[in-house]
Tab-separated table of C-alpha atoms in Angstrom:
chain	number	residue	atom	x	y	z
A	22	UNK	CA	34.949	-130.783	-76.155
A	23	UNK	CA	35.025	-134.304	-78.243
A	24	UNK	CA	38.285	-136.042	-78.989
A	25	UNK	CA	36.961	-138.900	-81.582
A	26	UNK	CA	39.232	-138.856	-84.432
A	27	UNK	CA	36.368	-137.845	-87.095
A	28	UNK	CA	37.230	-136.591	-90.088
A	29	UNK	CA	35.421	-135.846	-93.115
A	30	UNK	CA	34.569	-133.091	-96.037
A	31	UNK	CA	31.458	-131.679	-96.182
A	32	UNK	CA	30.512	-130.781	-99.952
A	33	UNK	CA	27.351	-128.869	-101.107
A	34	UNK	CA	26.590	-129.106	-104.816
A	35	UNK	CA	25.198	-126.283	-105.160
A	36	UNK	CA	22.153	-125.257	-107.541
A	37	UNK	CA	21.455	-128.151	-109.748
A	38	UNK	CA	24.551	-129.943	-109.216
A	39	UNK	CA	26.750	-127.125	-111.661
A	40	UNK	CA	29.817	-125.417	-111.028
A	41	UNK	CA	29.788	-122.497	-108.079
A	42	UNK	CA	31.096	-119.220	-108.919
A	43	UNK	CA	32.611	-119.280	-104.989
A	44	UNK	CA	33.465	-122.083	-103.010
A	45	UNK	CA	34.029	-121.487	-99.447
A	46	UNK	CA	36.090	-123.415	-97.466
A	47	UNK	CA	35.741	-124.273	-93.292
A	48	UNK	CA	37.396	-126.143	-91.166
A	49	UNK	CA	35.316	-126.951	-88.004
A	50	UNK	CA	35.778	-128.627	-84.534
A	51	UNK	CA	33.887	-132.198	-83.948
A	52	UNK	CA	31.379	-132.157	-80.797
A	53	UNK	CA	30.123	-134.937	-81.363
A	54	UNK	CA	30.055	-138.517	-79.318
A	55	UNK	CA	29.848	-140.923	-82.000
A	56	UNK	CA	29.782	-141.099	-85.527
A	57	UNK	CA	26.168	-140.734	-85.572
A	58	UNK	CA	26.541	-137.389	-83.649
A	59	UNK	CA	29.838	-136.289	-85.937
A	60	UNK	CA	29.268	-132.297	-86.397
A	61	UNK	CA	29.705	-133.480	-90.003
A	62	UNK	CA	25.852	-133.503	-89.747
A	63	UNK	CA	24.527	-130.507	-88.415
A	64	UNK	CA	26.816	-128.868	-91.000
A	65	UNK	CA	25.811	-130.815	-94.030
A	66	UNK	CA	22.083	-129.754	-93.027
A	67	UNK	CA	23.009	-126.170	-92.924
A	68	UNK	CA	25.171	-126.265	-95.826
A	69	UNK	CA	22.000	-127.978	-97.758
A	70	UNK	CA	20.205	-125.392	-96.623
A	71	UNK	CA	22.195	-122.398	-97.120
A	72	UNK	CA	23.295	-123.539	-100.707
A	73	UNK	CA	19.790	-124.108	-102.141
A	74	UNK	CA	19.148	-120.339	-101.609
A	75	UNK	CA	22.617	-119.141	-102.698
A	76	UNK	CA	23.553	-121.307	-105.687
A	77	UNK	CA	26.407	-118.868	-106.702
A	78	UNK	CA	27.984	-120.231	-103.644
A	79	UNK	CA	29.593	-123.853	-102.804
A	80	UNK	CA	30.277	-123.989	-98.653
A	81	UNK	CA	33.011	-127.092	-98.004
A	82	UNK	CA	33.499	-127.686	-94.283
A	83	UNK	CA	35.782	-130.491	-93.314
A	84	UNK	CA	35.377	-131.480	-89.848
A	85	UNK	CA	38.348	-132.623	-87.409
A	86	UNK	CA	38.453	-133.880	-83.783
A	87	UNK	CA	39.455	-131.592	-81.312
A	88	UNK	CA	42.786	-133.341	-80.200
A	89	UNK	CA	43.594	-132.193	-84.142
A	90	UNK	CA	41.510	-129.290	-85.372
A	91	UNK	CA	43.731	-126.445	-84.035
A	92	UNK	CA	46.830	-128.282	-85.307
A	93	UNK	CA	45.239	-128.733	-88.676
A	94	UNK	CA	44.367	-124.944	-89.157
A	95	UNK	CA	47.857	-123.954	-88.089
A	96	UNK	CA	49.558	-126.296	-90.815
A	97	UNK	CA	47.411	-124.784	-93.932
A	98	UNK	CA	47.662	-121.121	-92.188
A	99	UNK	CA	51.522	-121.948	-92.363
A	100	UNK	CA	51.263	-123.446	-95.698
A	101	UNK	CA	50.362	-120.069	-97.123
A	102	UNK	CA	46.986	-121.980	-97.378
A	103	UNK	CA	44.482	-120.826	-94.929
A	104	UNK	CA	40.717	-121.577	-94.894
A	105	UNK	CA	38.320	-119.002	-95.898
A	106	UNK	CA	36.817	-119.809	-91.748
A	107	UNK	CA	37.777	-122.037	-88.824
A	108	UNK	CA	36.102	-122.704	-86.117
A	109	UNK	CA	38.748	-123.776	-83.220
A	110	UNK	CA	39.929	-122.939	-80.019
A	111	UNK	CA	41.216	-119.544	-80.422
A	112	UNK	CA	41.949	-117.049	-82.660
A	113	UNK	CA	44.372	-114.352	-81.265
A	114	UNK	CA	47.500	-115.219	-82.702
A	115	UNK	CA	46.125	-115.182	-86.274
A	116	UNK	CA	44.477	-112.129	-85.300
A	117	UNK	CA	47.839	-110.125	-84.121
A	118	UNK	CA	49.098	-111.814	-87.128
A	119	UNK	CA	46.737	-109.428	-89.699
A	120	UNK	CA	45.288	-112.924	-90.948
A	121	UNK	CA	41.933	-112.422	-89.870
A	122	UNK	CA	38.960	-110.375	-91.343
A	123	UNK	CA	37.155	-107.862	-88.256
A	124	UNK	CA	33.918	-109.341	-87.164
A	125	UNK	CA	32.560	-105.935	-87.716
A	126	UNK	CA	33.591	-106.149	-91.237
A	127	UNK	CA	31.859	-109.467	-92.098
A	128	UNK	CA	28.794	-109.375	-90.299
A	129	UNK	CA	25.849	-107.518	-90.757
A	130	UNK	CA	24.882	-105.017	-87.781
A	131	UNK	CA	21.697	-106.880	-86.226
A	132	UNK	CA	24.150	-110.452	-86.044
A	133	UNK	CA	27.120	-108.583	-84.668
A	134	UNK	CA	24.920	-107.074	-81.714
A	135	UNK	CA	23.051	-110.529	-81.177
A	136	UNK	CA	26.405	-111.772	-79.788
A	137	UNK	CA	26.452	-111.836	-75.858
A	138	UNK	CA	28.521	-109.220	-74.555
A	139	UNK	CA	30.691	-110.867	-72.468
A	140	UNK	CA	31.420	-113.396	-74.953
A	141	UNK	CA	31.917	-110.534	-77.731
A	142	UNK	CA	34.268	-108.850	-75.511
A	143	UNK	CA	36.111	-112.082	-75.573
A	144	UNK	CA	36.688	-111.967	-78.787
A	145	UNK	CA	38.679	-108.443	-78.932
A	146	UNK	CA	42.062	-107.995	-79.824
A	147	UNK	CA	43.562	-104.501	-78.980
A	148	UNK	CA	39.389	-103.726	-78.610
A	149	UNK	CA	38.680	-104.736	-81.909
A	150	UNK	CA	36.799	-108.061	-82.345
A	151	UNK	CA	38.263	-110.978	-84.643
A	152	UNK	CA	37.251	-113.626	-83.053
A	153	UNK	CA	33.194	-114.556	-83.185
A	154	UNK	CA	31.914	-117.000	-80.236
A	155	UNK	CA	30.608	-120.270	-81.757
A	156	UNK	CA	29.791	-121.861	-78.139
A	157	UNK	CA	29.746	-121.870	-74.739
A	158	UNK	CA	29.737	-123.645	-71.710
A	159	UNK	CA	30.132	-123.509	-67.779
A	160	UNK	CA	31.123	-126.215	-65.007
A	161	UNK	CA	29.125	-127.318	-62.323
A	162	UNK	CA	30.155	-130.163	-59.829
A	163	UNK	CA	28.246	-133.630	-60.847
A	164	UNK	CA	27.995	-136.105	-58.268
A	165	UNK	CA	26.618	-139.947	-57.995
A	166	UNK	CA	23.323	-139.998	-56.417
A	167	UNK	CA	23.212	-143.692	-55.593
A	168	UNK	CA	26.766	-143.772	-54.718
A	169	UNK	CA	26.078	-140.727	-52.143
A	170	UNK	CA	23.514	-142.253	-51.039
A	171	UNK	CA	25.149	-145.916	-50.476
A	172	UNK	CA	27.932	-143.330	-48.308
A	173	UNK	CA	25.317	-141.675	-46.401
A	174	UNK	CA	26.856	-138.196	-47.621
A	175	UNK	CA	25.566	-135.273	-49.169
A	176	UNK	CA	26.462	-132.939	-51.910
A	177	UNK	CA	29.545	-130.377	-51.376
A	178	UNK	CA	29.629	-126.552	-50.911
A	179	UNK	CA	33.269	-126.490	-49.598
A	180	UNK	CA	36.667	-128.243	-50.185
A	181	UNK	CA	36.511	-130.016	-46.841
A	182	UNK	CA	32.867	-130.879	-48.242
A	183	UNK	CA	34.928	-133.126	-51.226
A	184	UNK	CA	37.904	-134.279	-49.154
A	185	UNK	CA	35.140	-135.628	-46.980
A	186	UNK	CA	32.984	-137.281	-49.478
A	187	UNK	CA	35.622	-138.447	-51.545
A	188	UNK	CA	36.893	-140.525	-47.848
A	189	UNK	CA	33.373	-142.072	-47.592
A	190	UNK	CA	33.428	-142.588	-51.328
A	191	UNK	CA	36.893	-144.688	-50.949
A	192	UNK	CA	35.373	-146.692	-48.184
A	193	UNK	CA	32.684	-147.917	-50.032
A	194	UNK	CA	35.301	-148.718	-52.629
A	195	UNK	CA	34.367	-146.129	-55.637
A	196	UNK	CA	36.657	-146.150	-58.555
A	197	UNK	CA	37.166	-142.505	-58.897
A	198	UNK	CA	36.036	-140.725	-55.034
A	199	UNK	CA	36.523	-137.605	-57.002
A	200	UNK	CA	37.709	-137.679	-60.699
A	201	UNK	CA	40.301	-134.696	-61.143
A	202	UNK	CA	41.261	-134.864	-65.264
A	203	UNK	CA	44.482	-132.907	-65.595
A	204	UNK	CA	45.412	-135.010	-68.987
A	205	UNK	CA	46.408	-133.342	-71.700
A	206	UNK	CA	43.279	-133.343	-73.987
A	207	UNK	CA	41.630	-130.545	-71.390
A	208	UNK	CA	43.758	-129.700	-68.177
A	209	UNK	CA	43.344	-125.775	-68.466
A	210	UNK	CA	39.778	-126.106	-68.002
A	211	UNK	CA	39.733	-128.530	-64.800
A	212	UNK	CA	43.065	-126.218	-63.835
A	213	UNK	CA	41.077	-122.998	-64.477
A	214	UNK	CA	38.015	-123.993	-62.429
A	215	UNK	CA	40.059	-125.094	-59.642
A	216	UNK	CA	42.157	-122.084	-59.348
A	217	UNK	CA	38.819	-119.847	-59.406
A	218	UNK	CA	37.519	-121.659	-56.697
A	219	UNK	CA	40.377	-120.936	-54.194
A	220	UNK	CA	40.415	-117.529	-55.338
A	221	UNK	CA	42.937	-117.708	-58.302
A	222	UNK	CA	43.440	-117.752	-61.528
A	223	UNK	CA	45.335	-117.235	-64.509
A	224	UNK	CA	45.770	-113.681	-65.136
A	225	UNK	CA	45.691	-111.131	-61.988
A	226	UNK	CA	43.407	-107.910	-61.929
A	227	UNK	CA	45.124	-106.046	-64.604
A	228	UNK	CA	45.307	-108.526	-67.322
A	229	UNK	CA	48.762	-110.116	-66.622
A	230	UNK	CA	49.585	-113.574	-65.925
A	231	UNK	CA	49.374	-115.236	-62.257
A	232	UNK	CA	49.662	-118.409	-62.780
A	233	UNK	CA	52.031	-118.837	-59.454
A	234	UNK	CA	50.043	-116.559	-57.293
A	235	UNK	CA	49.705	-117.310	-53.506
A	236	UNK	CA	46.349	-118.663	-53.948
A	237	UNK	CA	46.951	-121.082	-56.944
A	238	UNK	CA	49.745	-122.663	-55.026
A	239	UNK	CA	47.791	-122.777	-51.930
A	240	UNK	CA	45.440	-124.470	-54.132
A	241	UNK	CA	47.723	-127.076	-55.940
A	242	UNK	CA	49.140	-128.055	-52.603
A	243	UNK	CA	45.566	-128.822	-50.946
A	244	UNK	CA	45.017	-130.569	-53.948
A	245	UNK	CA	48.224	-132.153	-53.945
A	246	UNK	CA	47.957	-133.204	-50.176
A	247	UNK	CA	44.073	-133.975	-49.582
A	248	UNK	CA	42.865	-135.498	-52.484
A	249	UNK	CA	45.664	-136.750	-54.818
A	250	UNK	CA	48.098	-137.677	-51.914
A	251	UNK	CA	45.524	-139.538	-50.010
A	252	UNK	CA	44.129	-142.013	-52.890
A	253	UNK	CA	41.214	-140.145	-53.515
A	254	UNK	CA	41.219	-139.256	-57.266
A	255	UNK	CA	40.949	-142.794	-58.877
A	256	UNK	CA	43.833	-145.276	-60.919
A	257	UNK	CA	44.753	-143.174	-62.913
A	258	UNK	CA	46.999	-140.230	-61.978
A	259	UNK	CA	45.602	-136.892	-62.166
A	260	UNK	CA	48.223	-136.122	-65.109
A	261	UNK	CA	47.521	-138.939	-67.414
A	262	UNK	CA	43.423	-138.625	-67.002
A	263	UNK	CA	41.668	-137.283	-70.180
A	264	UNK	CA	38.442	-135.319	-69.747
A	265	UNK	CA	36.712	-137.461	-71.588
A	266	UNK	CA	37.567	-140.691	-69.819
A	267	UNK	CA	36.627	-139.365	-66.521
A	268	UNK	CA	33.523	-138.416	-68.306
A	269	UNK	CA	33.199	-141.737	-69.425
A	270	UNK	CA	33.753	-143.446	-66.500
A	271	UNK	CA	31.340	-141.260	-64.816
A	272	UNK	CA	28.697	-142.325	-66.987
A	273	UNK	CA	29.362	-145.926	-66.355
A	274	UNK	CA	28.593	-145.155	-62.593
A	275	UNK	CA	32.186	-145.060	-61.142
A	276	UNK	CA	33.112	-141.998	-60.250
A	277	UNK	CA	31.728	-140.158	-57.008
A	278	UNK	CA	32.077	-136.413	-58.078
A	279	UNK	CA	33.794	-134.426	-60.933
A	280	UNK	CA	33.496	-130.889	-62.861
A	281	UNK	CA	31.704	-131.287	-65.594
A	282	UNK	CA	29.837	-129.344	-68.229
A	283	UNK	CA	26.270	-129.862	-69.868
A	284	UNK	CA	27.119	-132.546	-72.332
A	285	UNK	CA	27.845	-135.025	-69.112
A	286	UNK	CA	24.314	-134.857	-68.822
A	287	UNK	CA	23.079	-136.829	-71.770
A	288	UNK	CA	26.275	-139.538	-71.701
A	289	UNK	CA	25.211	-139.562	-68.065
A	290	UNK	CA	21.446	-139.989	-69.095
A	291	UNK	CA	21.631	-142.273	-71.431
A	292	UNK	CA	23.491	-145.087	-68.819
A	293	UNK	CA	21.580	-144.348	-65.873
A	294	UNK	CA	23.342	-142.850	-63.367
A	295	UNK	CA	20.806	-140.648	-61.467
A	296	UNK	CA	23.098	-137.498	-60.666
A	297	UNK	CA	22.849	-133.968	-59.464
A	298	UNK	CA	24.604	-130.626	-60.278
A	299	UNK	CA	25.364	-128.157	-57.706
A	300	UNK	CA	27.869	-125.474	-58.017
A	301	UNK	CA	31.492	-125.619	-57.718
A	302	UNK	CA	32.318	-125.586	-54.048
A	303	UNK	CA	35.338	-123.050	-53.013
A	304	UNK	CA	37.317	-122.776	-49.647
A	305	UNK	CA	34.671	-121.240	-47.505
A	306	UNK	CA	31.414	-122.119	-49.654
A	307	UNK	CA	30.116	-121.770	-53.213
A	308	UNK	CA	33.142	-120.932	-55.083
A	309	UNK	CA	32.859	-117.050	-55.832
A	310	UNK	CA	33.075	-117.483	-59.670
A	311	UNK	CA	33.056	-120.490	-62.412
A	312	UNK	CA	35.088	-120.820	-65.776
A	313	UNK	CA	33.041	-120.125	-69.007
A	314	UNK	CA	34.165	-121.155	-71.776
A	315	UNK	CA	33.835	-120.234	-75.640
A	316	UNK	CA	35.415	-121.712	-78.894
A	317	UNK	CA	35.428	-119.406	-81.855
A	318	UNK	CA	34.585	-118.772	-85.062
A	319	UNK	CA	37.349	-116.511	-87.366
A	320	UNK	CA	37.606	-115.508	-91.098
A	321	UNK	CA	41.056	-115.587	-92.792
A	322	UNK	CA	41.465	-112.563	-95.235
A	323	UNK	CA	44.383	-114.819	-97.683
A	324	UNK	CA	41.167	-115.655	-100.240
A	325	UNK	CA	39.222	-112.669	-100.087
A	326	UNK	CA	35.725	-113.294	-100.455
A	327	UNK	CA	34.740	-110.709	-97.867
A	328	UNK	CA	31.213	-110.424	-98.840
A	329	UNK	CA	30.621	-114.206	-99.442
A	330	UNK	CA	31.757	-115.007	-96.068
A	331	UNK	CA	29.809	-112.307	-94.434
A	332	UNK	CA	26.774	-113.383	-95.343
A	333	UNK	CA	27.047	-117.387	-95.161
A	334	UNK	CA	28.050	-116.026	-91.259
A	335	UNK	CA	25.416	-114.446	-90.883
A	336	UNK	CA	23.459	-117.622	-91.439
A	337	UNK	CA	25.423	-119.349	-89.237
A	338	UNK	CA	23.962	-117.176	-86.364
A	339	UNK	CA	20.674	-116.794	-86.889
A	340	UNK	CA	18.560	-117.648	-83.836
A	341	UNK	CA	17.475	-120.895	-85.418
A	342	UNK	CA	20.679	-122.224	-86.350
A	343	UNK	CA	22.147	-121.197	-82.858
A	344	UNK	CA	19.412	-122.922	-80.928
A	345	UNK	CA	20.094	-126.279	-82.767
A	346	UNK	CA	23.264	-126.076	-82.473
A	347	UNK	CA	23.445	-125.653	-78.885
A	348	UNK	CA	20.319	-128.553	-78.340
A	349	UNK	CA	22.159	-130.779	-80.401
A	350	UNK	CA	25.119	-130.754	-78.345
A	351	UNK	CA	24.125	-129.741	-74.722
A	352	UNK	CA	26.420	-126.250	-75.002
A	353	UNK	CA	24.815	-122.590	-74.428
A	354	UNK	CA	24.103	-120.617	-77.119
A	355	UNK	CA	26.485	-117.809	-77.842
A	356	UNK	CA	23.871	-115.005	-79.135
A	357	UNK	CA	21.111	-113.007	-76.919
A	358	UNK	CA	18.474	-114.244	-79.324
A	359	UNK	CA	18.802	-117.333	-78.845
A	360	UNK	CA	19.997	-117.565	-75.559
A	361	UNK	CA	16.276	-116.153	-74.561
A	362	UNK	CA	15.019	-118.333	-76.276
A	363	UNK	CA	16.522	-121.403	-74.384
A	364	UNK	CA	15.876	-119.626	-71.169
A	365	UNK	CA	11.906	-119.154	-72.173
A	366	UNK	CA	11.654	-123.042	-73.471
A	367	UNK	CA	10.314	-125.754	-71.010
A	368	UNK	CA	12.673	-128.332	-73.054
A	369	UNK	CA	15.858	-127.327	-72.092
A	370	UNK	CA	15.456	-126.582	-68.668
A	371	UNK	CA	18.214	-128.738	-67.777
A	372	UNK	CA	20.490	-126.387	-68.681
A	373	UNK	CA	19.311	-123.644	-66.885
A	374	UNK	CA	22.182	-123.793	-64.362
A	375	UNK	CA	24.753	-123.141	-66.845
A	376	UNK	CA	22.514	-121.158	-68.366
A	377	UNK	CA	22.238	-118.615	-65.631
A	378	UNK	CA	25.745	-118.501	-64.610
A	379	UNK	CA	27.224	-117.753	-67.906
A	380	UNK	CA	26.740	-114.020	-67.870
A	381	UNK	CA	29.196	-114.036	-64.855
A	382	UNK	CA	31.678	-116.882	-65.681
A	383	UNK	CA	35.480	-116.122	-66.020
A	384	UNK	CA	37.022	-117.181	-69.731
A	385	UNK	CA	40.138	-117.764	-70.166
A	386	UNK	CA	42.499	-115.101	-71.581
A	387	UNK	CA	42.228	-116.157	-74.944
A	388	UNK	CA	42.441	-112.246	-75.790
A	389	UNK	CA	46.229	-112.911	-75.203
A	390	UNK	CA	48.172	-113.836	-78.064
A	391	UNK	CA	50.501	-115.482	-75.946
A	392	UNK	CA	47.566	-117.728	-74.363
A	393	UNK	CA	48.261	-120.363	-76.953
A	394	UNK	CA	51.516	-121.446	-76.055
A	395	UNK	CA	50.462	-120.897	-72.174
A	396	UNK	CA	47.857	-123.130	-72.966
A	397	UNK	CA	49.574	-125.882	-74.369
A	398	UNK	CA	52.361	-125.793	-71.529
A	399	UNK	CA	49.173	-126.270	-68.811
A	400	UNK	CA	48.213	-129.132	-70.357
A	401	UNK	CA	51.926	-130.299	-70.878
A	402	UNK	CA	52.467	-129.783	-67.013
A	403	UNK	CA	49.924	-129.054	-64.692
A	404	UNK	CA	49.446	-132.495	-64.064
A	405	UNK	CA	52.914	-132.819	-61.897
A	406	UNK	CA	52.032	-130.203	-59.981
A	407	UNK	CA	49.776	-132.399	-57.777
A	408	UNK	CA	51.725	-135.703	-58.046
A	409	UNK	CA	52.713	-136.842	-54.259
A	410	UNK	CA	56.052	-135.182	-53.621
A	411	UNK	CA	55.541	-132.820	-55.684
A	412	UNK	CA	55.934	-129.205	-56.285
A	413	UNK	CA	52.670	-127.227	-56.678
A	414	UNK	CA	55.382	-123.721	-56.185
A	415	UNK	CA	57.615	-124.981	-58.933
A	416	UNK	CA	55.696	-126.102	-61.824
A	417	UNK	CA	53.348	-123.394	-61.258
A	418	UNK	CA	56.238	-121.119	-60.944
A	419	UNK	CA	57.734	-123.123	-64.409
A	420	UNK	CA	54.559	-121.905	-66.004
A	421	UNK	CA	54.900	-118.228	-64.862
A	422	UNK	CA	58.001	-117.837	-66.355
A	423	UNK	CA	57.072	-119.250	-69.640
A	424	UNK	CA	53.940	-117.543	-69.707
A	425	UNK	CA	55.904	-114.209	-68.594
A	426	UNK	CA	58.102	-114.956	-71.800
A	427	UNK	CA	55.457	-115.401	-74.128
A	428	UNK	CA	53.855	-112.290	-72.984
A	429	UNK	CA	56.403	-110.209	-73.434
A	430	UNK	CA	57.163	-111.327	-77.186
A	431	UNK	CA	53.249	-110.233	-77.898
């Protein structure tokens, strides 16, 4: 969710300042904006505050942008090295690989159950759960108030809806009509929510991959021919647009309409662009369903420390530290607990929209071993599937394959 480049190590000192008899080690992902909002300082705080009532215990968290994070785990996994916990993008591989500890065998029973269900059922490999949701988010279409306005349009419910818009938009010479990020830092999410909204999606009904179904490429090729083809997505091609810099650009008032989740509210906020949320349009309306989407906590077994780990965990997800975590950076809390609690408080009724919708979203298969590699070639790809002239059928059908491949070597 942040690609900044931040990293750091985290160290408590434990009672006193003397030696620990454990040190735990984490590697974590950066959500931050700035350096001033680094995740290097909500987890010093709860480090600080977890250490000064376990002084046998030393917690050291190093903290790495999420363009590295996931790479950075794999090299000390591979280095017969491994953390004691990462939090990352997904944990399935090291999961099929006997790396990780169970969830059920780290966390104590009242934490375990806290978890939302859908999220925990995320987190199951072969129905056993490894990996331990850490946060969560949902997509909503933003749009430019004054720049609908200055068009005389109004906000979307159907693709036609956006092709429209995103014409007026052009004419009043708008940077980005309608920013479509299929870059590399997060294509699979902006390819995900796409494909739900014509009906598609990555993996069919029973669990295997669809990536080339007859609605995805019906769905490439309309984006392909009405939005892409006709100048409507901005200077920058689809393929070579990062997330974050059509999130940027959004905040600086230049884009018409995007998908975006609830941290484009404060960057939006804080520059002044008066915009409004609705949800994701589809073919026909509303689109039927909206991506959700979780990173994960997981526990490598290489060090031991079973018990150690357990509890800090359980820490980690208690209601308060949940709730801050998710205020601090605009995401939805992962846990029932705290998730009522949001719901129930008059501050953070902006989120209520993804709030409500999250029971419902679609994740990702990230209960697929094989949705690693898939993962990486969407974000290698996807992007030329929409270029004019090209072939939504045969990158998507480039994707099936290799996705077909990797999930038969699970």
């Amino acid at each position: 969710m942040s690609a900044l480049g931040l990293t750091g190590v985290l160290g408590g000192c434990g009672a006193g300042g003397g030696s620990s008899d454990v040190t735990l080690t984490l590697v974590a992902a950066d959500y931050g904006t700035s350096a001033d909002t680094s995740s290097k300082k909500y987890w010093a705080d709860l480090v600080e505050r977890y250490e000064s009532d376990h002084p046998g215990v030393r917690i050291e968290v190093s903290v790495h942008s999420w363009n590295d994070v996931d790479r950075e785990v794999k090299e000390m996994v591979d280095a017969g090295e491994a953390p004691d916990m990462a939090q990352i993008g997904a944990y399935a591989d090291y999961a099929a690989e006997g790396k990780l500890y169970r969830a059920g065998d780290l966390l104590s029973i009242p934490v375990q159950a806290d978890f939302l269900s859908q999220l925990a059922e995320a987190g199951q490999v072969n129905s056993v759960q490894y990996g331990m949701p850490f946060a969560a988010s949902t997509r909503v279409l933003f749009y430019n108030k004054d720049l609908f306005g200055k068009a005389g349009i109004t906000p979307p419910t159907t693709w036609d809806d956006i092709a429209e818009n995103a014409e007026a938009l052009d004419a009043e010479g708008v940077k980005y009509p309608y920013a479509l990020p299929l870059g590399p830092e997060e294509a699979q999410a902006e390819t995900m929510q796409w494909m739900l909204s014509g009906g598609g999606g990555y993996t069919e009904l029973g669990g295997s991959y669809g990536i080339d179904s007859t609605e995805n490429v019906a769905t490439f090729t309309w984006l392909r021919d009405e939005l892409v083809g006709k100048g409507l997505t901005g200077p920058v091609e689809p393929g070579k647009l990062d997330r974050a810099e059509a999130f940027e650009a959004f905040a600086a008032g230049d884009v018409g309409m995007l998908n975006g989740h609830p941290s484009l509210m404060e960057a939006a906020g804080k520059k002044g662009v008066k915009y409004g949320m609705v949800p994701t349009p589809g073919v026909d309306g509303a689109s039927g369903s909206t991506l959700g989407v979780a990173d994960w906590m997981m526990a490598f077994n290489e060090n031991g420390h079973r018990d150690e780990v357990g509890d800090f965990l359980d820490f980690v997800y208690s209601e308060e530290n949940v709730l801050k975590f998710s205020r601090d950076y605009n995401l939805l809390p992962v846990t029932g607990s705290a998730s009522r609690a949001m719901a129930a408080g008059g501050q953070d009724k902006d989120l209520a929209p993804f709030l409500e919708q999250l029971p419902t979203s679609e994740l990702y298969p990230v209960g697929n071993t094989s949705w690693a590699s898939v993962n990486a070639a969407v974000k290698k790809q996807i992007g030329k599937a929409v270029e004019p002239g090209g072939s939504p059928a045969g990158v998507l059908g480039t994707l099936q394959a290799a996705a077909s491949r990797a999930e038969s070597a699970e």
